[in-house]
Short mmCIF file of C-alpha atoms and ligand atoms in Angstrom, two decimals:
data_model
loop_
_atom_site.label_atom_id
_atom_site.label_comp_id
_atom_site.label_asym_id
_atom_site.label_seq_id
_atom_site.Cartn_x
_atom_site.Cartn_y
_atom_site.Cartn_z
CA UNK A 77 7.91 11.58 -18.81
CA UNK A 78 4.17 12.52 -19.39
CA UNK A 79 1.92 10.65 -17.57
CA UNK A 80 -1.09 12.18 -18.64
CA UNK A 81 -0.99 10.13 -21.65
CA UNK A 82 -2.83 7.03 -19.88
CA UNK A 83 -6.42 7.94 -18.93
CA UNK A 84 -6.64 8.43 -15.27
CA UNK A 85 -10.00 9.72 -13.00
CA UNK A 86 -8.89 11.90 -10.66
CA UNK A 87 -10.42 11.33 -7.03
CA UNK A 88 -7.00 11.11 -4.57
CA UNK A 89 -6.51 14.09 -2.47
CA UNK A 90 -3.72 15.53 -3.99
CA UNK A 91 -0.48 15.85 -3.34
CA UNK A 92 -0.77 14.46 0.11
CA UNK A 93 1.50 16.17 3.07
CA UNK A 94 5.65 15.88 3.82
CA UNK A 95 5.86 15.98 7.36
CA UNK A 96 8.35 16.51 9.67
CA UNK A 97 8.17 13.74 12.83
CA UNK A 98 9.97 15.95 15.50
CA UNK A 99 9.19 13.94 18.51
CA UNK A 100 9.62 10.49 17.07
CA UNK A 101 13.17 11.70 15.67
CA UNK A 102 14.50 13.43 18.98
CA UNK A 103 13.12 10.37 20.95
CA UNK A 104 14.66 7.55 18.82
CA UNK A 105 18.40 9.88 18.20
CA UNK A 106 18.94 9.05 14.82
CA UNK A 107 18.33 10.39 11.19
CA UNK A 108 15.76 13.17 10.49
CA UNK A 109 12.46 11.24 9.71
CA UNK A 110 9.58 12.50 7.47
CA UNK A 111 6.10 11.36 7.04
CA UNK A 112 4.74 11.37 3.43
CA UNK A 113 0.86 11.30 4.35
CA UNK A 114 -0.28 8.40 1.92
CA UNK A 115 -2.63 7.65 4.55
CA UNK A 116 -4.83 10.93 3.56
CA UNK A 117 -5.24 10.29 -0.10
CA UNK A 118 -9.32 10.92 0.97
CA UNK A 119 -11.01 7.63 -0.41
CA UNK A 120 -12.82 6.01 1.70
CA UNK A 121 -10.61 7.22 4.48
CA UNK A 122 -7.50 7.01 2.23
CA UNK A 123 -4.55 4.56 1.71
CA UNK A 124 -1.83 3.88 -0.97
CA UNK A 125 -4.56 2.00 -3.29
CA UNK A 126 -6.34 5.11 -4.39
CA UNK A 127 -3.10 6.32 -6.23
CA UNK A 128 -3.39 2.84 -8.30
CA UNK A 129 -7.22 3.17 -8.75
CA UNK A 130 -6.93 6.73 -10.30
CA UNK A 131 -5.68 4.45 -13.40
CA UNK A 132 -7.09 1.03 -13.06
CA UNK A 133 -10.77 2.72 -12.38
CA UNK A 134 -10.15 5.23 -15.77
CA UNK A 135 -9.21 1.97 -17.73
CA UNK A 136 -12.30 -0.19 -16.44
CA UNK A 137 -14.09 3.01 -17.43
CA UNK A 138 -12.91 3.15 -21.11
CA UNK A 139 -12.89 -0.31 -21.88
CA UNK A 140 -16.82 0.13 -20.51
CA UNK A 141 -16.95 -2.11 -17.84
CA UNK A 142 -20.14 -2.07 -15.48
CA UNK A 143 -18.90 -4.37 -12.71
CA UNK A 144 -15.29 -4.39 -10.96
CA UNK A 145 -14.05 -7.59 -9.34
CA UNK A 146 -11.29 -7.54 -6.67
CA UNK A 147 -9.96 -9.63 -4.06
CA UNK A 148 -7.63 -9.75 -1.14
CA UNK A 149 -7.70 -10.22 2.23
CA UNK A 150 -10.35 -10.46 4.75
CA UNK A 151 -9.01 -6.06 5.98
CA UNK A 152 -7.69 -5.43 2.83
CA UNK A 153 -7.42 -2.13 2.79
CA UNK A 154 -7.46 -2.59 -1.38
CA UNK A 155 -10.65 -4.20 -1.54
CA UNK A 156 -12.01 -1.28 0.49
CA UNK A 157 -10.58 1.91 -1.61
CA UNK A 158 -11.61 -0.16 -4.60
CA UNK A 159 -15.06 -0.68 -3.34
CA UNK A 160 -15.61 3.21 -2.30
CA UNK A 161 -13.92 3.72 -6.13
CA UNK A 162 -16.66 1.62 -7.82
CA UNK A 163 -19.59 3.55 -5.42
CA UNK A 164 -18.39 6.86 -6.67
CA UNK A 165 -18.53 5.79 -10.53
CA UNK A 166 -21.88 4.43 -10.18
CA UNK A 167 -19.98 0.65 -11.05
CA UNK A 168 -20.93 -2.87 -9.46
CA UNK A 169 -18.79 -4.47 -6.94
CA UNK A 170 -17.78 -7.90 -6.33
CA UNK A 171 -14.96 -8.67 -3.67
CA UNK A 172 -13.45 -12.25 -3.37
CA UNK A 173 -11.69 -11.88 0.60
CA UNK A 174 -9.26 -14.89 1.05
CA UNK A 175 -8.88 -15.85 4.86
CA UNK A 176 -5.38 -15.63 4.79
CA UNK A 177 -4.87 -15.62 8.78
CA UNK A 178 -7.72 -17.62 10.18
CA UNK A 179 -9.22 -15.21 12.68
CA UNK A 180 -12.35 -15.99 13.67
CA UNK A 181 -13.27 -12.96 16.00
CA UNK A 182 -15.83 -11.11 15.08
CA UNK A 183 -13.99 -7.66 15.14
CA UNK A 184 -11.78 -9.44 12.35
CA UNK A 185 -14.58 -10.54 10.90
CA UNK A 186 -16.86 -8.17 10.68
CA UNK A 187 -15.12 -4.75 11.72
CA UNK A 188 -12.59 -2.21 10.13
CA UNK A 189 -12.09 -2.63 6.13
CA UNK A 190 -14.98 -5.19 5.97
CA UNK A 191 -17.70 -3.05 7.35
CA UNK A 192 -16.90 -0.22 5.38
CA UNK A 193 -16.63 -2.55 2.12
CA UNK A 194 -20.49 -3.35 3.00
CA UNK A 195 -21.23 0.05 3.59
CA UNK A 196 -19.89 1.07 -0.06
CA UNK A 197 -22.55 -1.56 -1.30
CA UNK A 198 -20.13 -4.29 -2.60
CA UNK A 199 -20.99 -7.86 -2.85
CA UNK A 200 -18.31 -10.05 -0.31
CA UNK A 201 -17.60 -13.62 -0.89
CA UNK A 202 -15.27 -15.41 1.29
CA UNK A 203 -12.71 -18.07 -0.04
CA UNK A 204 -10.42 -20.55 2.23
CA UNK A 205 -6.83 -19.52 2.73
CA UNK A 206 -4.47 -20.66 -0.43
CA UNK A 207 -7.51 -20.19 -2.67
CA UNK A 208 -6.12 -19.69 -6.19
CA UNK A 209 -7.53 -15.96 -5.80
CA UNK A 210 -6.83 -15.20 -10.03
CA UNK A 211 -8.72 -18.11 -11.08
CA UNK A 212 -11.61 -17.42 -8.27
CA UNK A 213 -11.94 -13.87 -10.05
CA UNK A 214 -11.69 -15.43 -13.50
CA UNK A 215 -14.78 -17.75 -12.72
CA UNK A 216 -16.76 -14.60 -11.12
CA UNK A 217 -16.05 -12.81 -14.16
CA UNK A 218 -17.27 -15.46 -16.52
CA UNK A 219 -20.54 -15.77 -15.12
CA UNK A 220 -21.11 -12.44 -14.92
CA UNK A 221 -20.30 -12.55 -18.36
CA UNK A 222 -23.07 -14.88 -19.24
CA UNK A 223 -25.33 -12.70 -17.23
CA UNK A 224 -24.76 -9.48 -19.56
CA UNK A 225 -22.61 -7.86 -17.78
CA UNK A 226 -19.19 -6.56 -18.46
CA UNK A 227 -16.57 -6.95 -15.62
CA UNK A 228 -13.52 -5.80 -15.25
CA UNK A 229 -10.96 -7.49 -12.87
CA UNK A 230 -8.06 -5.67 -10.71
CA UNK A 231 -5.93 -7.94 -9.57
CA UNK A 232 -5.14 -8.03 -5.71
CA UNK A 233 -3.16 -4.75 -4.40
CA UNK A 234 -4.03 -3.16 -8.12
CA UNK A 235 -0.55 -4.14 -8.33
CA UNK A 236 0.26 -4.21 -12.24
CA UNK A 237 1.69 -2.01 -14.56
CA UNK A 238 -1.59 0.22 -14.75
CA UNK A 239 -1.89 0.48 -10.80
CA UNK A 240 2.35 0.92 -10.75
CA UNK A 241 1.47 4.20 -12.41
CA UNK A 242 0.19 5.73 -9.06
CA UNK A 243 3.16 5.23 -7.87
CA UNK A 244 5.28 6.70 -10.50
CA UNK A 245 3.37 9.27 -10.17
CA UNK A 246 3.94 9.60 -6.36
CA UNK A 247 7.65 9.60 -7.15
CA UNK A 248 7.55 12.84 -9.09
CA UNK A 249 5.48 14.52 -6.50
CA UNK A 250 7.58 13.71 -3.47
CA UNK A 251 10.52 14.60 -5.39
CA UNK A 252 8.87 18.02 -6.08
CA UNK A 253 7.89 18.67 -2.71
CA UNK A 254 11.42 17.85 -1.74
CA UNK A 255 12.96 20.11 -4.31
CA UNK A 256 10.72 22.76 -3.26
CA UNK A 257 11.88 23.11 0.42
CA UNK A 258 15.04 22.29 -0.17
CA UNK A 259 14.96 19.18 1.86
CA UNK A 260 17.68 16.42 0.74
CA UNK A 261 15.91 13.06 1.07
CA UNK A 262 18.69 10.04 1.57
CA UNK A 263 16.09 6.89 2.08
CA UNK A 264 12.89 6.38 1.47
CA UNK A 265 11.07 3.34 3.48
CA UNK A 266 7.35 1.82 3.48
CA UNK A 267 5.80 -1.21 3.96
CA UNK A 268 5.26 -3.48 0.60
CA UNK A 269 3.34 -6.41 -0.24
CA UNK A 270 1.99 -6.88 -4.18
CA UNK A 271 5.09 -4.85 -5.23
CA UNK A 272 3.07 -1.86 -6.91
CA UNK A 273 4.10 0.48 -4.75
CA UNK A 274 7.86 -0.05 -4.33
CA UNK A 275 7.80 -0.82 -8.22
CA UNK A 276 5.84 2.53 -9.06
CA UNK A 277 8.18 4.54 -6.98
CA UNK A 278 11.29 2.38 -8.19
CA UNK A 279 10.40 3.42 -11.90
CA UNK A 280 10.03 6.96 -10.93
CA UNK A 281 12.35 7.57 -8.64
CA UNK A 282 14.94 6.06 -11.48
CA UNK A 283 13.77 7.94 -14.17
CA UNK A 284 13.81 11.34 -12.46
CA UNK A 285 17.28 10.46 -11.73
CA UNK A 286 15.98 11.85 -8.01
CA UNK A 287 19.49 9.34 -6.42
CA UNK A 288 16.61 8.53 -3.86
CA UNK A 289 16.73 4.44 -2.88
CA UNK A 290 13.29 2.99 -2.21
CA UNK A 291 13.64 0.41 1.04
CA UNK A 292 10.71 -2.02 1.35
CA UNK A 293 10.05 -3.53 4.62
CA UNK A 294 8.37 -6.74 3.54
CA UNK A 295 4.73 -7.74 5.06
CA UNK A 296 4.48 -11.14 3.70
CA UNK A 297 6.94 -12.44 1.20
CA UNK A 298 10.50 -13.60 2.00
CA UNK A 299 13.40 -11.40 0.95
CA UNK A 300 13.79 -12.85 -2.19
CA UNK A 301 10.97 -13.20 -3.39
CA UNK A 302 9.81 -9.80 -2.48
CA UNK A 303 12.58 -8.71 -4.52
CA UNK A 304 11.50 -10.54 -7.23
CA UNK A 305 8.50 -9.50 -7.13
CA UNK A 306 9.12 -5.72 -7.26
CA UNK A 307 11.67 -5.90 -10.04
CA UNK A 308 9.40 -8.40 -12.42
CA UNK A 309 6.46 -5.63 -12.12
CA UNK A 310 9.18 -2.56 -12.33
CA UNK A 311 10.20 -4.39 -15.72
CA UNK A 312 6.38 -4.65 -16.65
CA UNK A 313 5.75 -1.32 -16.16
CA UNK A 314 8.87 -0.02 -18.13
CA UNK A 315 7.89 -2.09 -20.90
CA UNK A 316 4.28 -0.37 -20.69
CA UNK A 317 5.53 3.07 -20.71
CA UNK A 318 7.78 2.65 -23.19
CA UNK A 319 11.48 2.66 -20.91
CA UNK A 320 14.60 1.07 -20.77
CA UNK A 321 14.46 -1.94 -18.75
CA UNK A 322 18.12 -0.76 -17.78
CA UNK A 323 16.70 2.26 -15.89
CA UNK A 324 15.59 -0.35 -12.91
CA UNK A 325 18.72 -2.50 -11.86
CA UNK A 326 18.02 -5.69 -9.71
CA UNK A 327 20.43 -4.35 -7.17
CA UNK A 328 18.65 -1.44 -6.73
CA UNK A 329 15.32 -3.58 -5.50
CA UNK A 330 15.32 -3.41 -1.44
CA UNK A 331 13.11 -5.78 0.63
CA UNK A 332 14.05 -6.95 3.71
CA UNK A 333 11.44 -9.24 4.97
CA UNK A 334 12.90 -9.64 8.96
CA UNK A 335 9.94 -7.85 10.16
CA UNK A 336 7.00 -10.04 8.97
CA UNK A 337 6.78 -12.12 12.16
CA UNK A 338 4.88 -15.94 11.83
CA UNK A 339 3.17 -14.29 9.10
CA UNK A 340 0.97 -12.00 7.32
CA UNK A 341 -1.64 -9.75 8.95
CA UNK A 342 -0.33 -11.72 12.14
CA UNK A 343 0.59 -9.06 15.18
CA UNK A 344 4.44 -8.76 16.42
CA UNK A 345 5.56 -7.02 19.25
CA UNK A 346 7.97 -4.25 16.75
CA UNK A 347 4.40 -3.81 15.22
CA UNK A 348 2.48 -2.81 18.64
CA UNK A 349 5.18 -0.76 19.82
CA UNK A 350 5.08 1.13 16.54
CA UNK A 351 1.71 1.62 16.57
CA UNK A 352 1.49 2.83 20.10
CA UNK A 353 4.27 5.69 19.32
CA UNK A 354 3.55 6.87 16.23
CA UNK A 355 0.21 7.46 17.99
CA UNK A 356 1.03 8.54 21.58
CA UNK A 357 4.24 11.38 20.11
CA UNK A 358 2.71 12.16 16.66
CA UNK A 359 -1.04 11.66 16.45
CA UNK A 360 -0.47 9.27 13.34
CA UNK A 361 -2.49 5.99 13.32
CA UNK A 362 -0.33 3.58 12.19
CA UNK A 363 -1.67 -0.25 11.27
CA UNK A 364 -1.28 -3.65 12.09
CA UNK A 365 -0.48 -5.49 8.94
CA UNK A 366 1.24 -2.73 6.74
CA UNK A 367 2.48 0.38 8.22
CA UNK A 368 3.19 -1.13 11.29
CA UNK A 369 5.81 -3.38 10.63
CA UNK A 370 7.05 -1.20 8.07
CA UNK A 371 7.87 1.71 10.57
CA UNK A 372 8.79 -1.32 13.33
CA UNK A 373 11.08 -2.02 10.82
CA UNK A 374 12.27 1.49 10.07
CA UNK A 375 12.80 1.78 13.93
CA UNK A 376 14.78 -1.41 14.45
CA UNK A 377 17.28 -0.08 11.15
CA UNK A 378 17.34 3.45 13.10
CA UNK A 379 18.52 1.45 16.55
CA UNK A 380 20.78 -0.49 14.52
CA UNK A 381 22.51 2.51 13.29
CA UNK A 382 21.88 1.57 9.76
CA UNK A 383 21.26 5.64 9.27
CA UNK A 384 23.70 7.98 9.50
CA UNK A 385 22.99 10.93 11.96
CA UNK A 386 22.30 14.24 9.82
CA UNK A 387 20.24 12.18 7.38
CA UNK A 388 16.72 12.48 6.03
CA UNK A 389 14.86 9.71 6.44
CA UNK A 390 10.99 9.34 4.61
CA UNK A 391 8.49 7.18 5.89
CA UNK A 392 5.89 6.23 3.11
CA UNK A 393 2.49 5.86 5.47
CA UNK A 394 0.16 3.69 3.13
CA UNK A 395 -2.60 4.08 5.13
CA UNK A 396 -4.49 1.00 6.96
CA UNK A 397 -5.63 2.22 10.46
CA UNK A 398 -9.21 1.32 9.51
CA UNK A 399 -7.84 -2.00 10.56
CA UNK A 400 -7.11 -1.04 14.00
CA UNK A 401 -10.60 -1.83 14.62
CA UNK A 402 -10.40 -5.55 13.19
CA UNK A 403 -7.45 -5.72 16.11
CA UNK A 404 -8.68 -4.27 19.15
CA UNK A 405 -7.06 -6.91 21.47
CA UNK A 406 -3.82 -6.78 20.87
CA UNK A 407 -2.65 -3.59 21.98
CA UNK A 408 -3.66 -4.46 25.54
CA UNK A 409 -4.97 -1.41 26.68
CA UNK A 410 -7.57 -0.91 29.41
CA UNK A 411 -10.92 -1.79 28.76
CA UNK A 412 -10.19 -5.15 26.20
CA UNK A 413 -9.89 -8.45 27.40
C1 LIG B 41 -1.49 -2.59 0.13
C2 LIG B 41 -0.83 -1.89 1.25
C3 LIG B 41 0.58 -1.78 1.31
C4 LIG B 41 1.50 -2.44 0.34
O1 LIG B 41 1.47 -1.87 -0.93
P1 LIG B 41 1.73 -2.81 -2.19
O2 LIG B 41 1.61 -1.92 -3.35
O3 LIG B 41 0.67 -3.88 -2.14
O4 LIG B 41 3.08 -3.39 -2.04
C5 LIG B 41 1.13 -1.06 2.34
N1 LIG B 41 0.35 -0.50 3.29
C6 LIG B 41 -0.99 -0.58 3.27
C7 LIG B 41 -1.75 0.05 4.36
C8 LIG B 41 -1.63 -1.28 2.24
O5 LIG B 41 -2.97 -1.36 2.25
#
C-alpha cells in the first residue's frame, strides 16, 4: 500500500514516541502497557486530528480553497488543530462549536481549546445543542460562496475517508516501531468518537496483516452504534483506496461504550482517577472527554482481568489536555472551589 499517492502537507511531528509506562504497569499488576504519544503530533500543542489534517488540509489546498469550515464541540480539540492548520497555510477559518454539554462556566467557555482557537485567528460561532451541525456548515459555506470565496468544509473529527488516511498511516508506523524493537503488541486501545481513528487504524492494521485488534473505548455513542459507525467509514475508506471491503470484518470492530458516563464531555469518577495517575506516576496529561475515559476504561478491563499477564498492551493517547483547563473544578484539588 502506497500512501503517498493522495496529496498530503506534511506538518505532524513525525513518528511520534512508543513508550513504555513502567510505573502505571507495576502499580495496576497486569499486562505490559505502552504509550503511543499521539498527544505530541506538534500542532497547536498536538492531538490525533493533525494526522487527519495532513490530508484533508492538502485536499482543501488542491481543490484551491481559501476558507476552511469546521465544527464540533465547544473544547474540541478538532476545531483547534484545524484552526492552527488553516493559520499555518495562510487559509480563513470559520468554526461552528455546538454546545453539546451545557456548561456555562466561563473556564468551559472561554478557556482550553477555545482560547487557543481565537488565538489561531478563527472566526467562532456558537450553535444550540442538537444543531444539525452538516447543514449549519452547508449554509456557512453557501454564503461564503456568494461572497467570492471558496470554502472548503471538514466535517466534525475530519472523520471521513480522507482524514481515515492519518490513521492508516499511523497503523504502519506503530507497526514499524514495533517490528523494530522487537516488541509483540497483543491490543491496542484509545478513546473514539467520529470513528476516523479506530477506522484508519482498522484499515491498516488489516491490511498489514499486523494480527493487532484495535479496542475503542467509546466517548459518546452507544456500543452499537459506535460500531457502526467505525465499520461504515472503514468500508468508505476501502472503497477510496481501492481495497477489499472483506479486509475489515464487522466482528473485528470493538467499541465498548460502558465508560461514557451521563454523557459526552461530562466528567466520571474512572475519568478523574485516570487523569490524576497517568499524571502523578508518568508525567502524561491525560483529558477529560477523550483520553480519559479511554485509559479509565483501559484500567477497569486491566482490573477485570480482561488481559492476560505477559501481554503488551498499547494505549493510543489522542491528545486533549488543553482541555484540562476548560475543567479545572473537577479534579478537586487545593486551591478550586
Ligand atoms: C477526536 C478525539 C478522539 C477521538 O477520535 P475520533 O477519530 O474522533 O474517533 C480521541 N481523543 C481526542 C483527544 C480527540 O480529540
Amino acid at each position: 500500500m502506497h500512501l503517498s499517492r493522495y496529496p498530503r502537507l506534511h506538518f505532524a511531528h513525525l513518528p511520534t514516541p512508543l513508550e513504555p509506562l513502567e510505573r502505571i504497569s507495576a502499580e495496576l499488576g497486569g499486562p505490559n502497557l505502552w504509550i503511543k504519544r499521539d498527544d505530541c503530533t506538534g500542532l497547536s500543542s498536538g492531538g490525533n486530528k493533525t494526522r487527519k489534517l495532513e490530508f484533508l488540509m492538502a485536499d482543501a489546498v488542491a481543490q484551491g480553497a481559501d476558507t476552511i469550515i469546521t465544527q464540533g464541540a465547544t473544547q474540541s480539540n478538532h476545531a483547534r488543530q484545524t484552526c492552527a492548520a488553516a493559520a499555518r497555510l495562510g487559509l480563513q477559518c470559520h468554526i461552528l462549536l455546538e454546545d453539546r454539554t451545557g456548561y456555562q462556566d466561563k473556564a468551559y467557555v472561554h478557556n482550553g481549546n477555545v482560547l487557543l482557537d481565537q488565538l489561531h485567528g478563527a472566526s467562532i460561532s456558537i450553535r444550540p445543542a442538537d444543531s444539525d451541525m452538516n447543514a449549519e456548515m452547508e449554509q456557512l459555506a453557501h454564503l461564503l460562496r456568494d461572497d467570492g470565496r471558496k470554502p472548503y468544509v471538514i466535517p466534525g473529527g475530519g472523520s471521513n475517508e480522507i482524514g481515515a488516511l492519518g490513521y492508516v498511516n499511523a497503523a504502519f508506523e506503530l507497526t514499524h516501531q514495533a517490528n523494530e524493537r522487537s516488541l509483540r503488541i497483543d491490543h491496542l486501545v484509545h478513546a473514539t468518537g467520529s470513528a476516523g481513528t479506530q477506522a484508519g487504524l482498522l484499515v491498516g492494521m488489516e491490511a498489514m496483516n499486523s494480527g493487532i485488534p484495535v479496542y475503542g473505548v467509546s466517548v459518546r455513542a452507544p456500543k452499537q452504534k459506535q460500531e457502526e459507525n467505525v465499520y461504515g467509514l472503514a468500508q468508505r475508506t476501502l472503497d477510496f483506496m481501492g481495497l477489499s471491503p472483506n479486509l475489515v470484518a464487522r466482528e473485528a470492530v470493538v467499541a465498548n461504550s460502558d465508560y461514557v458516563g451521563d454523557g459526552y464531555g461530562l466528567p466520571t469518577n474512572s475519568m478523574v482517577e485516570a487523569v490524576k495517575m497517568l499524571a502523578s506516576y508518568e508525567g502524561i496529561l491525560l483529558d477529560p472527554v477523550y483520553s480519559g475515559k479511554g485509559f479509565a476504561g483501559l484500567i477497569d478491563l486491566i482490573r477485570k482481568g480482561h488481559f492476560k499477564q505477559g501481554e503488551n498492551v498499547v494505549f493510543l493517547h489522542t491528545g486533549g489536555s488543553v482541555s484540562l483547563f476548560a475543567y479545572p473544578k473537577i479534579f478537586d484539588l487545593p486551591g478550586y472551589i
